Amino acid sequence: MSDTAIDPVSQPLTSNAVMKNEQGKANSLLNNIAEKLDQLVTLTVVTAVCDVETVQEDPDSPTFVCRPKSGTAIDAFQTQVNLVTGDIENLISRDFATNPAYKGLSDFHLAQVTKSNEIVSTNLKAIHDFAVQLSGRSTN
C-alpha cells in the first residue's frame, strides 16, 4: 500500500460526473427560482404604530433599519393578497380598528395596498413582455 494520497482535483472527471454536476446545478437553480416565485405569490402591506428604534446593523454601511423597541405595544394593520387566487386577508389590531385617531392611517394603509397592487401588476406585465421578447414570439 502506498503512502501517497490521491488528489481528487487532479483526477479527470468522467462525462457522467460532469453531467451529474451540471444537472445538480440546474436543479439547484430551478429550486431557487421556484422558492422565489413562491415568495412572489403573496403581496403583504403592513402599517404599524409603535415606539421604534433606529439601528445601523452594518457599521460599514450608511443604511439604518427601524424596528419596534423591545417590549413595546404594536398597533398594526396588515393586508395580504394572494396574487394567484386573489384571496385577501386583513389582520387588524383591536386598537387600530377602534381608535378614531388611526382613521387617517387606515385610509393611508388601504391606499398603499391599492398602490402596491398596481406596482405588482405593472412589474408582472413587464416580466411577461420581457419573456415574450426573449422567446422571440409576437404578443399579437
PDB file of C-alpha atoms in Angstrom:
ATOM      1  CA  MET A   1       0.000   0.000   0.000  1.00  0.00           C
ATOM      2  CA  SER A   2       1.357   3.426  -0.940  1.00  0.00           C
ATOM      3  CA  ASP A   3       1.573   6.416   1.393  1.00  0.00           C
ATOM      4  CA  THR A   4       0.809   8.834  -1.441  1.00  0.00           C
ATOM      5  CA  ALA A   5      -2.651  10.383  -1.326  1.00  0.00           C
ATOM      6  CA  ILE A   6      -4.693  10.715  -4.482  1.00  0.00           C
ATOM      7  CA  ASP A   7      -5.544  14.307  -5.278  1.00  0.00           C
ATOM      8  CA  PRO A   8      -9.216  14.272  -6.366  1.00  0.00           C
ATOM      9  CA  VAL A   9      -8.790  17.609  -8.130  1.00  0.00           C
ATOM     10  CA  SER A  10      -6.168  16.248 -10.493  1.00  0.00           C
ATOM     11  CA  GLN A  11      -8.281  13.233 -11.446  1.00  0.00           C
ATOM     12  CA  PRO A  12     -10.111  13.706 -14.764  1.00  0.00           C
ATOM     13  CA  LEU A  13     -13.865  13.921 -14.458  1.00  0.00           C
ATOM     14  CA  THR A  14     -15.872  11.449 -16.441  1.00  0.00           C
ATOM     15  CA  SER A  15     -18.573  12.766 -18.746  1.00  0.00           C
ATOM     16  CA  ASN A  16     -21.134  11.118 -16.445  1.00  0.00           C
ATOM     17  CA  ALA A  17     -19.753  13.024 -13.435  1.00  0.00           C
ATOM     18  CA  VAL A  18     -19.785  16.295 -15.385  1.00  0.00           C
ATOM     19  CA  MET A  19     -23.391  15.656 -16.462  1.00  0.00           C
ATOM     20  CA  LYS A  20     -24.447  14.896 -12.871  1.00  0.00           C
ATOM     21  CA  ASN A  21     -22.706  18.054 -11.667  1.00  0.00           C
ATOM     22  CA  GLU A  22     -24.415  20.184 -14.339  1.00  0.00           C
ATOM     23  CA  GLN A  23     -27.782  18.555 -13.566  1.00  0.00           C
ATOM     24  CA  GLY A  24     -27.235  19.316  -9.871  1.00  0.00           C
ATOM     25  CA  LYS A  25     -26.512  22.954 -10.683  1.00  0.00           C
ATOM     26  CA  ALA A  26     -29.608  23.173 -12.901  1.00  0.00           C
ATOM     27  CA  ASN A  27     -31.796  21.593 -10.193  1.00  0.00           C
ATOM     28  CA  SER A  28     -30.397  23.989  -7.608  1.00  0.00           C
ATOM     29  CA  LEU A  29     -31.123  26.950  -9.877  1.00  0.00           C
ATOM     30  CA  LEU A  30     -34.672  25.716 -10.567  1.00  0.00           C
ATOM     31  CA  ASN A  31     -35.262  25.193  -6.842  1.00  0.00           C
ATOM     32  CA  ASN A  32     -34.065  28.743  -6.121  1.00  0.00           C
ATOM     33  CA  ILE A  33     -36.347  30.140  -8.822  1.00  0.00           C
ATOM     34  CA  ALA A  34     -39.326  28.134  -7.503  1.00  0.00           C
ATOM     35  CA  GLU A  35     -38.648  29.355  -3.968  1.00  0.00           C
ATOM     36  CA  LYS A  36     -38.516  32.989  -5.107  1.00  0.00           C
ATOM     37  CA  LEU A  37     -41.697  32.581  -7.169  1.00  0.00           C
ATOM     38  CA  ASP A  38     -43.467  31.186  -4.090  1.00  0.00           C
ATOM     39  CA  GLN A  39     -42.439  34.349  -2.250  1.00  0.00           C
ATOM     40  CA  LEU A  40     -43.829  36.479  -5.088  1.00  0.00           C
ATOM     41  CA  VAL A  41     -47.291  34.955  -4.748  1.00  0.00           C
ATOM     42  CA  THR A  42     -48.176  36.986  -1.653  1.00  0.00           C
ATOM     43  CA  LEU A  43     -48.236  40.769  -1.501  1.00  0.00           C
ATOM     44  CA  THR A  44     -48.007  41.949   2.120  1.00  0.00           C
ATOM     45  CA  VAL A  45     -48.624  45.532   3.251  1.00  0.00           C
ATOM     46  CA  VAL A  46     -48.172  46.413   6.934  1.00  0.00           C
ATOM     47  CA  THR A  47     -48.883  49.713   8.662  1.00  0.00           C
ATOM     48  CA  ALA A  48     -47.782  49.711  12.304  1.00  0.00           C
ATOM     49  CA  VAL A  49     -47.815  52.244  15.108  1.00  0.00           C
ATOM     50  CA  CYS A  50     -45.297  51.714  17.906  1.00  0.00           C
ATOM     51  CA  ASP A  51     -42.190  53.094  19.528  1.00  0.00           C
ATOM     52  CA  VAL A  52     -39.254  52.401  17.233  1.00  0.00           C
ATOM     53  CA  GLU A  53     -35.508  52.387  17.474  1.00  0.00           C
ATOM     54  CA  THR A  54     -33.151  53.104  14.607  1.00  0.00           C
ATOM     55  CA  VAL A  55     -30.200  50.753  14.283  1.00  0.00           C
ATOM     56  CA  GLN A  56     -27.197  50.661  11.985  1.00  0.00           C
ATOM     57  CA  GLU A  57     -26.811  46.903  11.619  1.00  0.00           C
ATOM     58  CA  ASP A  58     -23.658  47.095   9.498  1.00  0.00           C
ATOM     59  CA  PRO A  59     -21.128  49.728  10.660  1.00  0.00           C
ATOM     60  CA  ASP A  60     -19.609  49.726   7.158  1.00  0.00           C
ATOM     61  CA  SER A  61     -22.945  50.617   5.565  1.00  0.00           C
ATOM     62  CA  PRO A  62     -24.618  54.041   5.676  1.00  0.00           C
ATOM     63  CA  THR A  63     -28.091  52.452   5.909  1.00  0.00           C
ATOM     64  CA  PHE A  64     -30.231  52.182   9.015  1.00  0.00           C
ATOM     65  CA  VAL A  65     -33.092  49.910   9.999  1.00  0.00           C
ATOM     66  CA  CYS A  66     -36.135  50.948  12.024  1.00  0.00           C
ATOM     67  CA  ARG A  67     -37.618  48.270  14.240  1.00  0.00           C
ATOM     68  CA  PRO A  68     -40.040  48.174  17.167  1.00  0.00           C
ATOM     69  CA  LYS A  69     -38.455  48.840  20.532  1.00  0.00           C
ATOM     70  CA  SER A  70     -38.284  45.735  22.636  1.00  0.00           C
ATOM     71  CA  GLY A  71     -41.371  45.278  24.809  1.00  0.00           C
ATOM     72  CA  THR A  72     -43.385  47.995  23.068  1.00  0.00           C
ATOM     73  CA  ALA A  73     -47.040  47.524  22.142  1.00  0.00           C
ATOM     74  CA  ILE A  74     -47.709  47.486  18.401  1.00  0.00           C
ATOM     75  CA  ASP A  75     -50.973  48.564  16.795  1.00  0.00           C
ATOM     76  CA  ALA A  76     -50.982  47.298  13.247  1.00  0.00           C
ATOM     77  CA  PHE A  77     -52.999  46.783  10.098  1.00  0.00           C
ATOM     78  CA  GLN A  78     -51.713  44.041   7.790  1.00  0.00           C
ATOM     79  CA  THR A  79     -53.123  43.078   4.420  1.00  0.00           C
ATOM     80  CA  GLN A  80     -52.002  40.021   2.477  1.00  0.00           C
ATOM     81  CA  VAL A  81     -53.111  39.488  -1.106  1.00  0.00           C
ATOM     82  CA  ASN A  82     -52.569  36.138  -2.812  1.00  0.00           C
ATOM     83  CA  LEU A  83     -51.712  37.235  -6.347  1.00  0.00           C
ATOM     84  CA  VAL A  84     -52.658  33.881  -7.842  1.00  0.00           C
ATOM     85  CA  THR A  85     -56.030  33.219  -6.201  1.00  0.00           C
ATOM     86  CA  GLY A  86     -56.970  36.832  -5.431  1.00  0.00           C
ATOM     87  CA  ASP A  87     -57.642  35.988  -1.781  1.00  0.00           C
ATOM     88  CA  ILE A  88     -57.276  38.986   0.537  1.00  0.00           C
ATOM     89  CA  GLU A  89     -56.627  38.680   4.262  1.00  0.00           C
ATOM     90  CA  ASN A  90     -56.653  41.601   6.685  1.00  0.00           C
ATOM     91  CA  LEU A  91     -55.262  41.429  10.198  1.00  0.00           C
ATOM     92  CA  ILE A  92     -56.052  44.476  12.323  1.00  0.00           C
ATOM     93  CA  SER A  93     -55.147  45.018  15.969  1.00  0.00           C
ATOM     94  CA  ARG A  94     -58.133  45.969  18.126  1.00  0.00           C
ATOM     95  CA  ASP A  95     -56.786  49.446  18.931  1.00  0.00           C
ATOM     96  CA  PHE A  96     -56.015  50.134  15.281  1.00  0.00           C
ATOM     97  CA  ALA A  97     -59.557  49.134  14.312  1.00  0.00           C
ATOM     98  CA  THR A  98     -61.350  51.084  17.064  1.00  0.00           C
ATOM     99  CA  ASN A  99     -59.193  54.141  17.767  1.00  0.00           C
ATOM    100  CA  PRO A 100     -60.539  57.152  15.805  1.00  0.00           C
ATOM    101  CA  ALA A 101     -57.024  58.644  15.811  1.00  0.00           C
ATOM    102  CA  TYR A 102     -55.962  55.848  13.419  1.00  0.00           C
ATOM    103  CA  LYS A 103     -58.682  56.567  10.816  1.00  0.00           C
ATOM    104  CA  GLY A 104     -56.249  58.513   8.647  1.00  0.00           C
ATOM    105  CA  LEU A 105     -53.710  55.712   8.916  1.00  0.00           C
ATOM    106  CA  SER A 106     -56.330  53.151   7.885  1.00  0.00           C
ATOM    107  CA  ASP A 107     -57.063  55.217   4.778  1.00  0.00           C
ATOM    108  CA  PHE A 108     -53.311  55.505   4.154  1.00  0.00           C
ATOM    109  CA  HIS A 109     -52.895  51.727   4.552  1.00  0.00           C
ATOM    110  CA  LEU A 110     -55.674  50.955   2.071  1.00  0.00           C
ATOM    111  CA  ALA A 111     -54.175  53.427  -0.428  1.00  0.00           C
ATOM    112  CA  GLN A 112     -50.815  51.644  -0.041  1.00  0.00           C
ATOM    113  CA  VAL A 113     -52.480  48.283  -0.751  1.00  0.00           C
ATOM    114  CA  THR A 114     -54.002  49.703  -3.942  1.00  0.00           C
ATOM    115  CA  LYS A 115     -50.696  51.283  -4.990  1.00  0.00           C
ATOM    116  CA  SER A 116     -48.756  48.071  -4.258  1.00  0.00           C
ATOM    117  CA  ASN A 117     -51.215  46.046  -6.301  1.00  0.00           C
ATOM    118  CA  GLU A 118     -50.748  48.419  -9.239  1.00  0.00           C
ATOM    119  CA  ILE A 119     -46.952  48.181  -8.944  1.00  0.00           C
ATOM    120  CA  VAL A 120     -47.071  44.382  -8.873  1.00  0.00           C
ATOM    121  CA  SER A 121     -49.382  44.314 -11.909  1.00  0.00           C
ATOM    122  CA  THR A 122     -47.047  46.639 -13.831  1.00  0.00           C
ATOM    123  CA  ASN A 123     -43.994  44.558 -12.863  1.00  0.00           C
ATOM    124  CA  LEU A 124     -45.675  41.278 -13.843  1.00  0.00           C
ATOM    125  CA  LYS A 125     -46.611  42.744 -17.238  1.00  0.00           C
ATOM    126  CA  ALA A 126     -43.014  43.908 -17.729  1.00  0.00           C
ATOM    127  CA  ILE A 127     -41.723  40.410 -16.860  1.00  0.00           C
ATOM    128  CA  HIS A 128     -44.241  38.859 -19.258  1.00  0.00           C
ATOM    129  CA  ASP A 129     -43.258  41.254 -22.048  1.00  0.00           C
ATOM    130  CA  PHE A 130     -39.562  40.549 -21.402  1.00  0.00           C
ATOM    131  CA  ALA A 131     -40.152  36.771 -21.514  1.00  0.00           C
ATOM    132  CA  VAL A 132     -42.077  37.129 -24.782  1.00  0.00           C
ATOM    133  CA  GLN A 133     -39.272  39.255 -26.215  1.00  0.00           C
ATOM    134  CA  LEU A 134     -36.663  36.669 -25.152  1.00  0.00           C
ATOM    135  CA  SER A 135     -38.644  33.863 -26.726  1.00  0.00           C
ATOM    136  CA  GLY A 136     -38.890  35.783 -29.997  1.00  0.00           C
ATOM    137  CA  ARG A 137     -42.659  35.359 -30.131  1.00  0.00           C
ATOM    138  CA  SER A 138     -45.097  38.097 -31.029  1.00  0.00           C
ATOM    139  CA  THR A 139     -47.626  39.309 -28.420  1.00  0.00           C
ATOM    140  CA  ASN A 140     -50.290  39.635 -31.123  1.00  0.00           C
TER     141      ASN A 140
END
